[in-house]
């Protein structure tokens, strides 16, 4: 929330790249809020030994899937923007605020629509052992569909863009081009590399969840698989937010300027 407020109120952050960062911050707020709500619900049920779901349990599961996909696609949008700047620098329409807002709107609309069928068909069910409402992990179209759109597709496309940019930089480095253009391309590649770091944090710390999904195709997952998986998801969320701030230079610069800002002192003149 602090990062989002800084982007909104600091005019130096009113750029297209920072708008995409703000989208990541907003999706992180949504994801963090629903994760916090799920944790409170689990704690309350454990404390009071409640073994039935409340009226919002399935809805929290649905919002969790939506928020996860929106957050991961927000990093993909940042990568796509950097890719357009490097590969198609003259396509100004695709770099415009209007087009980027269109892409952001599409990811939010799609994020809320694609898992809604599982909510209304009662496929998001209450797991007593883990005190959570989720799709049951098993070999099914629903699990594969959710895992693909919330995690596999955005992460894979982000990595694909990075490796394509890396190959492009190696190719143009062998050509005779202007120093300014080569420097700009390398700068954009560096920004995409920072986004990949975020994605790799997600990939590494969300691996237990992926592993439990894979195991469920062949056997029953451990009794407390959701509790174990969500511990790693919580940790990954914390590190991703830290990495997002650390990798956004305008955001860090704005914060440091406010911290280091000193009031001007008016010294009395000597007659």
CSV table of C-alpha atoms in Angstrom, one decimal:
chain,number,residue,atom,x,y,z
A,1,UNK,CA,0.0,0.0,0.0
A,2,UNK,CA,2.9,2.4,0.8
A,3,UNK,CA,4.4,1.7,-2.6
A,4,UNK,CA,1.1,2.3,-4.3
A,5,UNK,CA,0.5,5.6,-2.5
A,6,UNK,CA,4.0,6.8,-3.4
A,7,UNK,CA,3.3,6.1,-7.1
A,8,UNK,CA,0.0,7.9,-7.0
A,9,UNK,CA,1.1,11.0,-5.2
A,10,UNK,CA,4.7,11.4,-6.6
A,11,UNK,CA,4.4,13.0,-10.1
A,12,UNK,CA,7.9,11.7,-11.1
A,13,UNK,CA,6.3,8.2,-10.9
A,14,UNK,CA,3.5,9.0,-13.3
A,15,UNK,CA,4.9,7.0,-16.2
A,16,UNK,CA,3.8,3.9,-18.1
A,17,UNK,CA,6.4,1.6,-16.5
A,18,UNK,CA,5.4,2.8,-13.0
A,19,UNK,CA,1.7,2.4,-13.9
A,20,UNK,CA,2.5,-1.3,-14.5
A,21,UNK,CA,4.3,-1.4,-11.2
A,22,UNK,CA,1.3,0.2,-9.5
A,23,UNK,CA,-0.8,-2.6,-11.1
A,24,UNK,CA,1.4,-5.2,-9.5
A,25,UNK,CA,1.1,-3.4,-6.1
A,26,UNK,CA,-2.7,-3.3,-6.4
A,27,UNK,CA,-2.9,-7.0,-7.2
A,28,UNK,CA,-0.5,-7.7,-4.3
A,29,UNK,CA,-2.8,-5.8,-2.0
A,30,UNK,CA,-5.8,-7.9,-3.2
A,31,UNK,CA,-3.7,-11.1,-2.8
A,32,UNK,CA,-2.4,-10.2,0.6
A,33,UNK,CA,-5.8,-9.2,1.9
A,34,UNK,CA,-7.4,-12.5,0.8
A,35,UNK,CA,-4.5,-14.5,2.2
A,36,UNK,CA,-4.8,-12.7,5.5
A,37,UNK,CA,-8.5,-13.4,5.6
A,38,UNK,CA,-7.9,-17.1,4.9
A,39,UNK,CA,-5.4,-17.2,7.7
A,40,UNK,CA,-7.8,-15.6,10.2
A,41,UNK,CA,-10.5,-18.1,9.2
A,42,UNK,CA,-8.2,-21.1,9.7
A,43,UNK,CA,-6.9,-19.8,13.0
A,44,UNK,CA,-10.5,-19.2,14.3
A,45,UNK,CA,-11.6,-22.7,13.2
A,46,UNK,CA,-8.5,-24.3,14.8
A,47,UNK,CA,-9.0,-22.3,18.0
A,48,UNK,CA,-12.7,-23.1,18.4
A,49,UNK,CA,-12.4,-26.6,16.9
A,50,UNK,CA,-15.0,-25.8,14.2
A,51,UNK,CA,-15.3,-28.4,11.5
A,52,UNK,CA,-17.6,-26.8,9.1
A,53,UNK,CA,-17.3,-23.9,6.6
A,54,UNK,CA,-18.8,-20.4,6.9
A,55,UNK,CA,-20.8,-18.8,4.1
A,56,UNK,CA,-17.8,-17.0,2.6
A,57,UNK,CA,-15.3,-19.9,2.6
A,58,UNK,CA,-15.8,-20.9,-1.0
A,59,UNK,CA,-15.8,-17.2,-2.1
A,60,UNK,CA,-12.4,-16.7,-0.4
A,61,UNK,CA,-11.1,-19.6,-2.3
A,62,UNK,CA,-12.4,-18.2,-5.6
A,63,UNK,CA,-10.9,-14.7,-4.9
A,64,UNK,CA,-7.6,-16.4,-4.0
A,65,UNK,CA,-7.4,-18.0,-7.4
A,66,UNK,CA,-8.3,-14.8,-9.1
A,67,UNK,CA,-5.8,-12.7,-7.1
A,68,UNK,CA,-3.0,-15.2,-7.8
A,69,UNK,CA,-3.5,-15.1,-11.5
A,70,UNK,CA,-3.9,-11.3,-11.6
A,71,UNK,CA,-0.6,-10.8,-9.7
A,72,UNK,CA,1.4,-13.2,-11.9
A,73,UNK,CA,0.0,-11.7,-15.0
A,74,UNK,CA,0.9,-8.2,-13.7
A,75,UNK,CA,4.6,-9.3,-13.9
A,76,UNK,CA,4.0,-10.6,-17.4
A,77,UNK,CA,2.6,-7.2,-18.5
A,78,UNK,CA,5.8,-5.5,-17.3
A,79,UNK,CA,7.9,-7.9,-19.3
A,80,UNK,CA,5.7,-7.5,-22.4
A,81,UNK,CA,6.1,-3.7,-22.1
A,82,UNK,CA,9.9,-3.9,-21.9
A,83,UNK,CA,9.8,-6.4,-24.9
A,84,UNK,CA,7.8,-3.9,-27.0
A,85,UNK,CA,10.2,-1.1,-26.2
A,86,UNK,CA,13.2,-3.1,-27.3
A,87,UNK,CA,11.9,-5.1,-30.3
A,88,UNK,CA,9.3,-2.6,-31.6
A,89,UNK,CA,10.5,0.9,-30.5
A,90,UNK,CA,8.6,2.7,-33.2
A,91,UNK,CA,5.2,1.1,-32.3
A,92,UNK,CA,4.2,3.9,-30.1
A,93,UNK,CA,0.6,2.9,-29.8
A,94,UNK,CA,1.6,-0.4,-28.0
A,95,UNK,CA,3.7,1.7,-25.6
A,96,UNK,CA,0.9,4.1,-24.8
A,97,UNK,CA,-1.0,4.5,-21.6
A,98,UNK,CA,-4.3,3.6,-23.3
A,99,UNK,CA,-3.1,0.3,-24.7
A,100,UNK,CA,-1.4,-0.7,-21.4
A,101,UNK,CA,-4.5,0.2,-19.5
A,102,UNK,CA,-6.4,-2.0,-21.9
A,103,UNK,CA,-4.1,-5.0,-21.2
A,104,UNK,CA,-4.3,-4.3,-17.4
A,105,UNK,CA,-8.1,-4.3,-17.6
A,106,UNK,CA,-8.2,-7.5,-19.6
A,107,UNK,CA,-6.0,-9.3,-17.0
A,108,UNK,CA,-8.3,-8.2,-14.1
A,109,UNK,CA,-11.5,-9.1,-16.0
A,110,UNK,CA,-10.1,-12.5,-17.0
A,111,UNK,CA,-8.7,-13.1,-13.5
A,112,UNK,CA,-12.2,-12.8,-12.0
A,113,UNK,CA,-14.0,-14.6,-14.8
A,114,UNK,CA,-12.0,-17.8,-15.4
A,115,UNK,CA,-12.4,-19.4,-11.9
A,116,UNK,CA,-16.0,-18.4,-11.4
A,117,UNK,CA,-17.4,-21.6,-12.9
A,118,UNK,CA,-15.7,-23.6,-10.2
A,119,UNK,CA,-17.5,-21.4,-7.6
A,120,UNK,CA,-21.0,-21.8,-8.9
A,121,UNK,CA,-20.5,-25.6,-9.6
A,122,UNK,CA,-19.4,-26.2,-6.0
A,123,UNK,CA,-16.0,-27.5,-7.0
A,124,UNK,CA,-14.3,-25.3,-4.4
A,125,UNK,CA,-15.0,-27.4,-1.3
A,126,UNK,CA,-14.1,-27.3,2.3
A,127,UNK,CA,-11.1,-29.3,3.5
A,128,UNK,CA,-11.6,-30.1,7.2
A,129,UNK,CA,-7.9,-31.1,7.9
A,130,UNK,CA,-6.6,-27.9,6.4
A,131,UNK,CA,-9.5,-25.6,7.3
A,132,UNK,CA,-9.6,-24.1,3.9
A,133,UNK,CA,-11.8,-24.0,0.8
A,134,UNK,CA,-10.0,-25.1,-2.4
A,135,UNK,CA,-10.3,-27.3,-5.4
A,136,UNK,CA,-9.4,-30.8,-4.2
A,137,UNK,CA,-6.0,-31.8,-5.5
A,138,UNK,CA,-6.5,-34.7,-7.9
A,139,UNK,CA,-6.1,-35.5,-11.5
A,140,UNK,CA,-8.9,-33.4,-13.0
A,141,UNK,CA,-9.5,-30.7,-15.6
A,142,UNK,CA,-10.3,-28.2,-12.9
A,143,UNK,CA,-6.9,-28.5,-11.1
A,144,UNK,CA,-4.9,-28.5,-14.4
A,145,UNK,CA,-6.9,-25.5,-15.7
A,146,UNK,CA,-6.4,-23.4,-12.5
A,147,UNK,CA,-2.7,-24.3,-12.2
A,148,UNK,CA,-2.1,-23.4,-15.8
A,149,UNK,CA,-3.8,-20.0,-15.9
A,150,UNK,CA,-2.9,-18.9,-12.3
A,151,UNK,CA,0.8,-20.0,-12.4
A,152,UNK,CA,2.2,-22.0,-15.3
A,153,UNK,CA,1.2,-19.7,-18.3
A,154,UNK,CA,2.2,-16.3,-16.9
A,155,UNK,CA,5.5,-17.6,-15.4
A,156,UNK,CA,6.4,-19.5,-18.6
A,157,UNK,CA,5.6,-16.5,-20.8
A,158,UNK,CA,7.7,-14.2,-18.6
A,159,UNK,CA,10.7,-16.5,-18.8
A,160,UNK,CA,10.1,-16.9,-22.6
A,161,UNK,CA,10.2,-13.1,-23.1
A,162,UNK,CA,13.4,-12.8,-21.0
A,163,UNK,CA,15.3,-15.4,-23.0
A,164,UNK,CA,14.2,-13.9,-26.3
A,165,UNK,CA,15.4,-10.5,-25.1
A,166,UNK,CA,18.7,-12.0,-24.0
A,167,UNK,CA,19.2,-13.6,-27.4
A,168,UNK,CA,18.3,-10.3,-29.1
A,169,UNK,CA,20.8,-8.4,-27.1
A,170,UNK,CA,23.5,-10.9,-28.0
A,171,UNK,CA,22.6,-10.6,-31.7
A,172,UNK,CA,22.6,-6.8,-31.9
A,173,UNK,CA,25.9,-6.6,-29.9
A,174,UNK,CA,27.6,-8.2,-32.9
A,175,UNK,CA,26.1,-5.5,-35.3
A,176,UNK,CA,27.2,-2.0,-35.9
A,177,UNK,CA,24.6,0.0,-34.0
A,178,UNK,CA,24.6,3.3,-32.0
A,179,UNK,CA,25.9,3.2,-28.5
A,180,UNK,CA,22.7,4.8,-27.2
A,181,UNK,CA,20.5,2.2,-28.6
A,182,UNK,CA,22.6,-0.7,-27.3
A,183,UNK,CA,22.7,1.0,-23.9
A,184,UNK,CA,18.9,1.4,-23.9
A,185,UNK,CA,18.4,-2.2,-24.9
A,186,UNK,CA,20.7,-3.5,-22.2
A,187,UNK,CA,18.9,-1.3,-19.7
A,188,UNK,CA,15.5,-2.8,-20.6
A,189,UNK,CA,17.0,-6.3,-20.4
A,190,UNK,CA,18.2,-5.5,-16.9
A,191,UNK,CA,14.6,-4.5,-15.9
A,192,UNK,CA,13.2,-7.7,-17.3
A,193,UNK,CA,15.9,-9.6,-15.5
A,194,UNK,CA,14.7,-8.0,-12.3
A,195,UNK,CA,11.1,-9.1,-13.1
A,196,UNK,CA,12.4,-12.7,-13.7
A,197,UNK,CA,14.0,-12.6,-10.2
A,198,UNK,CA,10.5,-11.9,-8.8
A,199,UNK,CA,9.1,-14.8,-10.9
A,200,UNK,CA,11.9,-17.1,-9.8
A,201,UNK,CA,11.1,-16.3,-6.1
A,202,UNK,CA,7.5,-17.3,-6.8
A,203,UNK,CA,8.6,-20.4,-8.7
A,204,UNK,CA,10.9,-21.6,-5.9
A,205,UNK,CA,8.8,-20.9,-2.9
A,206,UNK,CA,5.5,-22.0,-4.6
A,207,UNK,CA,7.2,-25.3,-5.7
A,208,UNK,CA,5.7,-27.3,-2.7
A,209,UNK,CA,2.2,-26.4,-3.9
A,210,UNK,CA,3.1,-27.5,-7.5
A,211,UNK,CA,4.7,-30.7,-6.1
A,212,UNK,CA,1.5,-31.6,-4.2
A,213,UNK,CA,-0.6,-31.0,-7.3
A,214,UNK,CA,1.7,-33.4,-9.3
A,215,UNK,CA,1.6,-36.0,-6.5
A,216,UNK,CA,-2.2,-35.8,-6.4
A,217,UNK,CA,-2.3,-37.2,-10.0
A,218,UNK,CA,-0.9,-40.5,-8.7
A,219,UNK,CA,-1.7,-40.7,-5.0
A,220,UNK,CA,-3.3,-38.9,-2.1
A,221,UNK,CA,-1.3,-35.8,-1.0
A,222,UNK,CA,-0.3,-35.5,2.7
A,223,UNK,CA,-3.0,-34.8,5.2
A,224,UNK,CA,-1.9,-31.1,5.8
A,225,UNK,CA,-0.7,-30.4,2.3
A,226,UNK,CA,-2.6,-27.1,2.0
A,227,UNK,CA,-1.2,-25.8,5.3
A,228,UNK,CA,2.4,-26.7,4.2
A,229,UNK,CA,2.0,-25.2,0.8
A,230,UNK,CA,0.5,-21.9,2.0
A,231,UNK,CA,3.3,-21.4,4.5
A,232,UNK,CA,5.7,-21.2,1.5
A,233,UNK,CA,3.2,-19.1,-0.4
A,234,UNK,CA,3.1,-16.6,2.5
A,235,UNK,CA,6.9,-16.4,2.6
A,236,UNK,CA,7.1,-16.0,-1.2
A,237,UNK,CA,4.6,-13.1,-1.0
A,238,UNK,CA,6.7,-11.3,1.5
A,239,UNK,CA,10.0,-11.7,-0.5
A,240,UNK,CA,8.3,-10.7,-3.8
A,241,UNK,CA,7.0,-7.4,-2.3
A,242,UNK,CA,10.5,-6.7,-1.0
A,243,UNK,CA,12.1,-7.6,-4.3
A,244,UNK,CA,9.5,-5.5,-6.2
A,245,UNK,CA,10.4,-2.4,-4.2
A,246,UNK,CA,14.1,-3.1,-4.4
A,247,UNK,CA,14.0,-3.6,-8.2
A,248,UNK,CA,12.0,-0.4,-8.9
A,249,UNK,CA,14.6,2.4,-9.0
A,250,UNK,CA,12.1,5.4,-9.3
A,251,UNK,CA,10.2,4.1,-6.3
A,252,UNK,CA,13.4,3.7,-4.2
A,253,UNK,CA,14.5,7.2,-5.3
A,254,UNK,CA,11.2,8.7,-4.4
A,255,UNK,CA,11.3,7.1,-0.9
A,256,UNK,CA,14.9,8.2,-0.3
A,257,UNK,CA,14.1,11.8,-1.4
A,258,UNK,CA,11.3,12.0,1.2
A,259,UNK,CA,13.5,10.4,3.9
A,260,UNK,CA,16.5,12.7,3.2
A,261,UNK,CA,14.4,15.8,2.7
A,262,UNK,CA,15.3,18.5,5.2
A,263,UNK,CA,13.4,21.7,6.0
A,264,UNK,CA,15.2,24.8,4.8
A,265,UNK,CA,16.5,27.0,7.5
A,266,UNK,CA,16.3,30.7,7.3
A,267,UNK,CA,19.4,32.3,8.7
A,268,UNK,CA,19.2,35.8,10.1
A,269,UNK,CA,21.1,38.5,8.2
A,270,UNK,CA,23.7,40.5,10.0
A,271,UNK,CA,23.3,44.2,9.5
